[in-house]
């Protein structure tokens, strides 16, 4: 295993990413992942866009398997390179483009893993989670089950099957693709069409994958809330959620318009659920004027940058390659409590993780750098 591959493996191990241990099933996993990460578009050395690694291929999805693999045939949507243990590479072609739900269902088996390279990131599907590498930042998606259990404990009447489909759509289809949205779900409540503008009526069935794609494309270019009845059918779109100004006195204040309208509307219509998808990722679920749950990416760049052992290790690698590592001290003061701190800042060529230093007393940011590590110690001098 060369230095780059060893570095990648160590990085993943230190941050305990969800796919750890997969190398026990596939010893070349980190080499494969490194090849995909370091491939340059113009070189075309590795043509993998969608790769399935499995012990033995099993799926209920309609597909066909070609007994050979050709360059540029795997798009990571409908066609994948298939590598079964002890066999040569093949190509699997699914009858329909796989949804995120399909992909996650496929990797529930601990012996299955999928790697997909998109224009913006690299995604690793394993054990029901998606680990995402975007630039030099790792993050992964949480599982949905804990969220559903929390909601069920609050509202026993919830149609959990429908809500699960909605959350999957909001989180894995919209959030992962950075598509913002507001979704009003009527659950088992009687649907009141008189609340909405008839000219904006729609009829899209979210139980059907092709129609989910239609809605996803629509939301990518249109604002306003979508209204979904108890049968998971979109009845209205591009709706402005109206609420009384006095409602703002009874709910938690949010800075964004999307969250404010969601919490106010759910307060005035307490039997409904309002799901918001932020452009930058988090999915929030509002009910009866409260945010009852949130799904957001778990990001590791902050932890990674503060790991001193890892910093020293890659610093050594940098020196061997003749790269520049710079360490210096800087004194800063907290504007609130006037405490002074000495920061030790390490910069390393090729690493641009953004790091902030909080005042341990006031918990406010007092220094920010694009650097690899930043540590602070309170000055012994007068505060």
PDB file of N, CA, C and O in Angstrom, residues 246-289:
ATOM      1  N   UNK A 246     -49.533  37.696  14.501  1.00  0.00           N
ATOM      2  CA  UNK A 246     -49.504  37.450  15.946  1.00  0.00           C
ATOM      3  C   UNK A 246     -48.923  36.073  16.283  1.00  0.00           C
ATOM      4  O   UNK A 246     -48.464  35.837  17.405  1.00  0.00           O
ATOM      5  N   UNK A 247     -48.935  35.160  15.311  1.00  0.00           N
ATOM      6  CA  UNK A 247     -48.408  33.806  15.542  1.00  0.00           C
ATOM      7  C   UNK A 247     -46.925  33.840  15.883  1.00  0.00           C
ATOM      8  O   UNK A 247     -46.428  32.990  16.616  1.00  0.00           O
ATOM      9  N   UNK A 248     -46.225  34.830  15.363  1.00  0.00           N
ATOM     10  CA  UNK A 248     -44.780  34.938  15.598  1.00  0.00           C
ATOM     11  C   UNK A 248     -44.451  35.065  17.090  1.00  0.00           C
ATOM     12  O   UNK A 248     -43.341  34.730  17.513  1.00  0.00           O
ATOM     13  N   UNK A 249     -45.437  35.526  17.892  1.00  0.00           N
ATOM     14  CA  UNK A 249     -45.192  35.680  19.328  1.00  0.00           C
ATOM     15  C   UNK A 249     -45.227  34.341  20.060  1.00  0.00           C
ATOM     16  O   UNK A 249     -44.769  34.243  21.194  1.00  0.00           O
ATOM     17  N   UNK A 250     -45.758  33.323  19.398  1.00  0.00           N
ATOM     18  CA  UNK A 250     -45.980  32.040  20.077  1.00  0.00           C
ATOM     19  C   UNK A 250     -45.043  30.924  19.632  1.00  0.00           C
ATOM     20  O   UNK A 250     -45.167  29.792  20.098  1.00  0.00           O
ATOM     21  N   UNK A 251     -44.123  31.231  18.734  1.00  0.00           N
ATOM     22  CA  UNK A 251     -43.228  30.196  18.218  1.00  0.00           C
ATOM     23  C   UNK A 251     -41.775  30.644  18.339  1.00  0.00           C
ATOM     24  O   UNK A 251     -41.498  31.833  18.537  1.00  0.00           O
ATOM     25  N   UNK A 252     -40.874  29.686  18.219  1.00  0.00           N
ATOM     26  CA  UNK A 252     -39.447  30.003  18.240  1.00  0.00           C
ATOM     27  C   UNK A 252     -39.091  30.790  16.989  1.00  0.00           C
ATOM     28  O   UNK A 252     -39.575  30.489  15.893  1.00  0.00           O
ATOM     29  N   UNK A 253     -38.251  31.800  17.144  1.00  0.00           N
ATOM     30  CA  UNK A 253     -37.871  32.650  16.015  1.00  0.00           C
ATOM     31  C   UNK A 253     -36.782  31.970  15.178  1.00  0.00           C
ATOM     32  O   UNK A 253     -35.836  31.395  15.710  1.00  0.00           O
ATOM     33  N   UNK A 254     -36.930  32.026  13.856  1.00  0.00           N
ATOM     34  CA  UNK A 254     -35.934  31.514  12.917  1.00  0.00           C
ATOM     35  C   UNK A 254     -35.540  32.633  11.968  1.00  0.00           C
ATOM     36  O   UNK A 254     -36.361  33.497  11.624  1.00  0.00           O
ATOM     37  N   UNK A 255     -34.296  32.613  11.536  1.00  0.00           N
ATOM     38  CA  UNK A 255     -33.805  33.695  10.677  1.00  0.00           C
ATOM     39  C   UNK A 255     -34.302  33.570   9.242  1.00  0.00           C
ATOM     40  O   UNK A 255     -34.521  34.554   8.569  1.00  0.00           O
ATOM     41  N   UNK A 256     -34.496  32.353   8.756  1.00  0.00           N
ATOM     42  CA  UNK A 256     -34.878  32.163   7.362  1.00  0.00           C
ATOM     43  C   UNK A 256     -36.380  32.211   7.141  1.00  0.00           C
ATOM     44  O   UNK A 256     -37.166  31.815   8.010  1.00  0.00           O
ATOM     45  N   UNK A 257     -36.778  32.704   5.976  1.00  0.00           N
ATOM     46  CA  UNK A 257     -38.204  32.780   5.632  1.00  0.00           C
ATOM     47  C   UNK A 257     -38.840  31.399   5.576  1.00  0.00           C
ATOM     48  O   UNK A 257     -39.979  31.195   6.020  1.00  0.00           O
ATOM     49  N   UNK A 258     -38.103  30.432   5.030  1.00  0.00           N
ATOM     50  CA  UNK A 258     -38.643  29.077   4.870  1.00  0.00           C
ATOM     51  C   UNK A 258     -38.987  28.458   6.226  1.00  0.00           C
ATOM     52  O   UNK A 258     -40.067  27.907   6.424  1.00  0.00           O
ATOM     53  N   UNK A 259     -38.078  28.564   7.191  1.00  0.00           N
ATOM     54  CA  UNK A 259     -38.318  27.984   8.511  1.00  0.00           C
ATOM     55  C   UNK A 259     -39.390  28.758   9.277  1.00  0.00           C
ATOM     56  O   UNK A 259     -40.195  28.168  10.005  1.00  0.00           O
ATOM     57  N   UNK A 260     -39.396  30.079   9.126  1.00  0.00           N
ATOM     58  CA  UNK A 260     -40.387  30.899   9.826  1.00  0.00           C
ATOM     59  C   UNK A 260     -41.797  30.566   9.363  1.00  0.00           C
ATOM     60  O   UNK A 260     -42.711  30.371  10.179  1.00  0.00           O
ATOM     61  N   UNK A 261     -41.996  30.491   8.054  1.00  0.00           N
ATOM     62  CA  UNK A 261     -43.331  30.164   7.537  1.00  0.00           C
ATOM     63  C   UNK A 261     -43.728  28.741   7.910  1.00  0.00           C
ATOM     64  O   UNK A 261     -44.902  28.470   8.183  1.00  0.00           O
ATOM     65  N   UNK A 262     -42.764  27.837   7.966  1.00  0.00           N
ATOM     66  CA  UNK A 262     -43.053  26.439   8.308  1.00  0.00           C
ATOM     67  C   UNK A 262     -43.525  26.312   9.750  1.00  0.00           C
ATOM     68  O   UNK A 262     -44.528  25.645  10.035  1.00  0.00           O
ATOM     69  N   UNK A 263     -42.798  26.944  10.686  1.00  0.00           N
ATOM     70  CA  UNK A 263     -43.167  26.815  12.094  1.00  0.00           C
ATOM     71  C   UNK A 263     -44.484  27.529  12.387  1.00  0.00           C
ATOM     72  O   UNK A 263     -45.313  27.043  13.166  1.00  0.00           O
ATOM     73  N   UNK A 264     -44.727  28.681  11.733  1.00  0.00           N
ATOM     74  CA  UNK A 264     -45.973  29.413  11.947  1.00  0.00           C
ATOM     75  C   UNK A 264     -47.175  28.676  11.360  1.00  0.00           C
ATOM     76  O   UNK A 264     -48.240  28.588  11.986  1.00  0.00           O
ATOM     77  N   UNK A 265     -47.016  28.148  10.166  1.00  0.00           N
ATOM     78  CA  UNK A 265     -48.117  27.439   9.516  1.00  0.00           C
ATOM     79  C   UNK A 265     -48.471  26.175  10.309  1.00  0.00           C
ATOM     80  O   UNK A 265     -49.647  25.846  10.482  1.00  0.00           O
ATOM     81  N   UNK A 266     -47.447  25.478  10.803  1.00  0.00           N
ATOM     82  CA  UNK A 266     -47.711  24.252  11.578  1.00  0.00           C
ATOM     83  C   UNK A 266     -48.342  24.587  12.937  1.00  0.00           C
ATOM     84  O   UNK A 266     -49.080  23.769  13.493  1.00  0.00           O
ATOM     85  N   UNK A 267     -48.062  25.767  13.447  1.00  0.00           N
ATOM     86  CA  UNK A 267     -48.674  26.200  14.712  1.00  0.00           C
ATOM     87  C   UNK A 267     -50.179  26.432  14.513  1.00  0.00           C
ATOM     88  O   UNK A 267     -51.006  26.030  15.347  1.00  0.00           O
ATOM     89  N   UNK A 268     -50.531  27.080  13.412  1.00  0.00           N
ATOM     90  CA  UNK A 268     -51.937  27.377  13.151  1.00  0.00           C
ATOM     91  C   UNK A 268     -52.710  26.164  12.645  1.00  0.00           C
ATOM     92  O   UNK A 268     -53.930  26.107  12.777  1.00  0.00           O
ATOM     93  N   UNK A 269     -51.996  25.197  12.061  1.00  0.00           N
ATOM     94  CA  UNK A 269     -52.624  23.954  11.571  1.00  0.00           C
ATOM     95  C   UNK A 269     -51.923  22.772  12.261  1.00  0.00           C
ATOM     96  O   UNK A 269     -51.120  22.065  11.650  1.00  0.00           O
ATOM     97  N   UNK A 270     -52.184  22.540  13.547  1.00  0.00           N
ATOM     98  CA  UNK A 270     -51.376  21.639  14.371  1.00  0.00           C
ATOM     99  C   UNK A 270     -51.438  20.162  14.003  1.00  0.00           C
ATOM    100  O   UNK A 270     -50.632  19.381  14.513  1.00  0.00           O
ATOM    101  N   UNK A 271     -52.354  19.763  13.145  1.00  0.00           N
ATOM    102  CA  UNK A 271     -52.414  18.351  12.767  1.00  0.00           C
ATOM    103  C   UNK A 271     -51.550  18.037  11.546  1.00  0.00           C
ATOM    104  O   UNK A 271     -51.362  16.877  11.193  1.00  0.00           O
ATOM    105  N   UNK A 272     -51.018  19.080  10.914  1.00  0.00           N
ATOM    106  CA  UNK A 272     -50.205  18.895   9.716  1.00  0.00           C
ATOM    107  C   UNK A 272     -48.732  18.746  10.070  1.00  0.00           C
ATOM    108  O   UNK A 272     -48.309  19.056  11.175  1.00  0.00           O
ATOM    109  N   UNK A 273     -47.959  18.304   9.088  1.00  0.00           N
ATOM    110  CA  UNK A 273     -46.496  18.266   9.199  1.00  0.00           C
ATOM    111  C   UNK A 273     -45.926  19.143   8.084  1.00  0.00           C
ATOM    112  O   UNK A 273     -46.424  19.113   6.949  1.00  0.00           O
ATOM    113  N   UNK A 274     -44.919  19.917   8.428  1.00  0.00           N
ATOM    114  CA  UNK A 274     -44.240  20.741   7.423  1.00  0.00           C
ATOM    115  C   UNK A 274     -42.765  20.360   7.431  1.00  0.00           C
ATOM    116  O   UNK A 274     -42.109  20.406   8.472  1.00  0.00           O
ATOM    117  N   UNK A 275     -42.271  19.960   6.283  1.00  0.00           N
ATOM    118  CA  UNK A 275     -40.877  19.544   6.136  1.00  0.00           C
ATOM    119  C   UNK A 275     -40.161  20.580   5.285  1.00  0.00           C
ATOM    120  O   UNK A 275     -40.612  20.905   4.182  1.00  0.00           O
ATOM    121  N   UNK A 276     -39.061  21.109   5.810  1.00  0.00           N
ATOM    122  CA  UNK A 276     -38.278  22.068   5.030  1.00  0.00           C
ATOM    123  C   UNK A 276     -36.935  21.455   4.651  1.00  0.00           C
ATOM    124  O   UNK A 276     -36.328  20.729   5.447  1.00  0.00           O
ATOM    125  N   UNK A 277     -36.496  21.743   3.445  1.00  0.00           N
ATOM    126  CA  UNK A 277     -35.195  21.305   2.955  1.00  0.00           C
ATOM    127  C   UNK A 277     -34.384  22.556   2.643  1.00  0.00           C
ATOM    128  O   UNK A 277     -34.750  23.325   1.756  1.00  0.00           O
ATOM    129  N   UNK A 278     -33.318  22.771   3.394  1.00  0.00           N
ATOM    130  CA  UNK A 278     -32.466  23.939   3.151  1.00  0.00           C
ATOM    131  C   UNK A 278     -31.551  23.682   1.964  1.00  0.00           C
ATOM    132  O   UNK A 278     -31.168  22.543   1.696  1.00  0.00           O
ATOM    133  N   UNK A 279     -31.207  24.761   1.269  1.00  0.00           N
ATOM    134  CA  UNK A 279     -30.310  24.627   0.114  1.00  0.00           C
ATOM    135  C   UNK A 279     -28.962  24.040   0.506  1.00  0.00           C
ATOM    136  O   UNK A 279     -28.298  23.395  -0.291  1.00  0.00           O
ATOM    137  N   UNK A 280     -28.549  24.285   1.762  1.00  0.00           N
ATOM    138  CA  UNK A 280     -27.239  23.807   2.203  1.00  0.00           C
ATOM    139  C   UNK A 280     -27.301  22.465   2.925  1.00  0.00           C
ATOM    140  O   UNK A 280     -26.335  22.047   3.540  1.00  0.00           O
ATOM    141  N   UNK A 281     -28.472  21.782   2.894  1.00  0.00           N
ATOM    142  CA  UNK A 281     -28.483  20.413   3.370  1.00  0.00           C
ATOM    143  C   UNK A 281     -29.502  19.992   4.403  1.00  0.00           C
ATOM    144  O   UNK A 281     -30.248  19.042   4.169  1.00  0.00           O
ATOM    145  N   UNK A 282     -29.592  20.651   5.585  1.00  0.00           N
ATOM    146  CA  UNK A 282     -30.444  20.128   6.650  1.00  0.00           C
ATOM    147  C   UNK A 282     -31.921  20.020   6.267  1.00  0.00           C
ATOM    148  O   UNK A 282     -32.451  20.865   5.549  1.00  0.00           O
ATOM    149  N   UNK A 283     -32.569  18.956   6.773  1.00  0.00           N
ATOM    150  CA  UNK A 283     -33.998  18.748   6.586  1.00  0.00           C
ATOM    151  C   UNK A 283     -34.659  18.847   7.958  1.00  0.00           C
ATOM    152  O   UNK A 283     -34.307  18.103   8.877  1.00  0.00           O
ATOM    153  N   UNK A 284     -35.598  19.775   8.121  1.00  0.00           N
ATOM    154  CA  UNK A 284     -36.260  19.993   9.400  1.00  0.00           C
ATOM    155  C   UNK A 284     -37.727  19.596   9.304  1.00  0.00           C
ATOM    156  O   UNK A 284     -38.374  19.814   8.272  1.00  0.00           O
ATOM    157  N   UNK A 285     -38.253  19.029  10.409  1.00  0.00           N
ATOM    158  CA  UNK A 285     -39.641  18.572  10.443  1.00  0.00           C
ATOM    159  C   UNK A 285     -40.377  19.340  11.536  1.00  0.00           C
ATOM    160  O   UNK A 285     -39.998  19.293  12.706  1.00  0.00           O
ATOM    161  N   UNK A 286     -41.426  20.073  11.139  1.00  0.00           N
ATOM    162  CA  UNK A 286     -42.197  20.895  12.063  1.00  0.00           C
ATOM    163  C   UNK A 286     -43.584  20.297  12.277  1.00  0.00           C
ATOM    164  O   UNK A 286     -44.208  19.791  11.331  1.00  0.00           O
ATOM    165  N   UNK A 287     -44.052  20.382  13.526  1.00  0.00           N
ATOM    166  CA  UNK A 287     -45.382  19.866  13.865  1.00  0.00           C
ATOM    167  C   UNK A 287     -45.907  20.654  15.071  1.00  0.00           C
ATOM    168  O   UNK A 287     -45.197  20.807  16.062  1.00  0.00           O
ATOM    169  N   UNK A 288     -47.118  21.177  14.949  1.00  0.00           N
ATOM    170  CA  UNK A 288     -47.768  21.908  16.038  1.00  0.00           C
ATOM    171  C   UNK A 288     -46.909  23.059  16.570  1.00  0.00           C
ATOM    172  O   UNK A 288     -46.815  23.287  17.772  1.00  0.00           O
ATOM    173  N   UNK A 289     -46.247  23.765  15.656  1.00  0.00           N
ATOM    174  CA  UNK A 289     -45.493  24.947  16.041  1.00  0.00           C
ATOM    175  C   UNK A 289     -44.124  24.687  16.620  1.00  0.00           C
ATOM    176  O   UNK A 289     -43.508  25.591  17.202  1.00  0.00           O
TER     177      UNK A 289
END
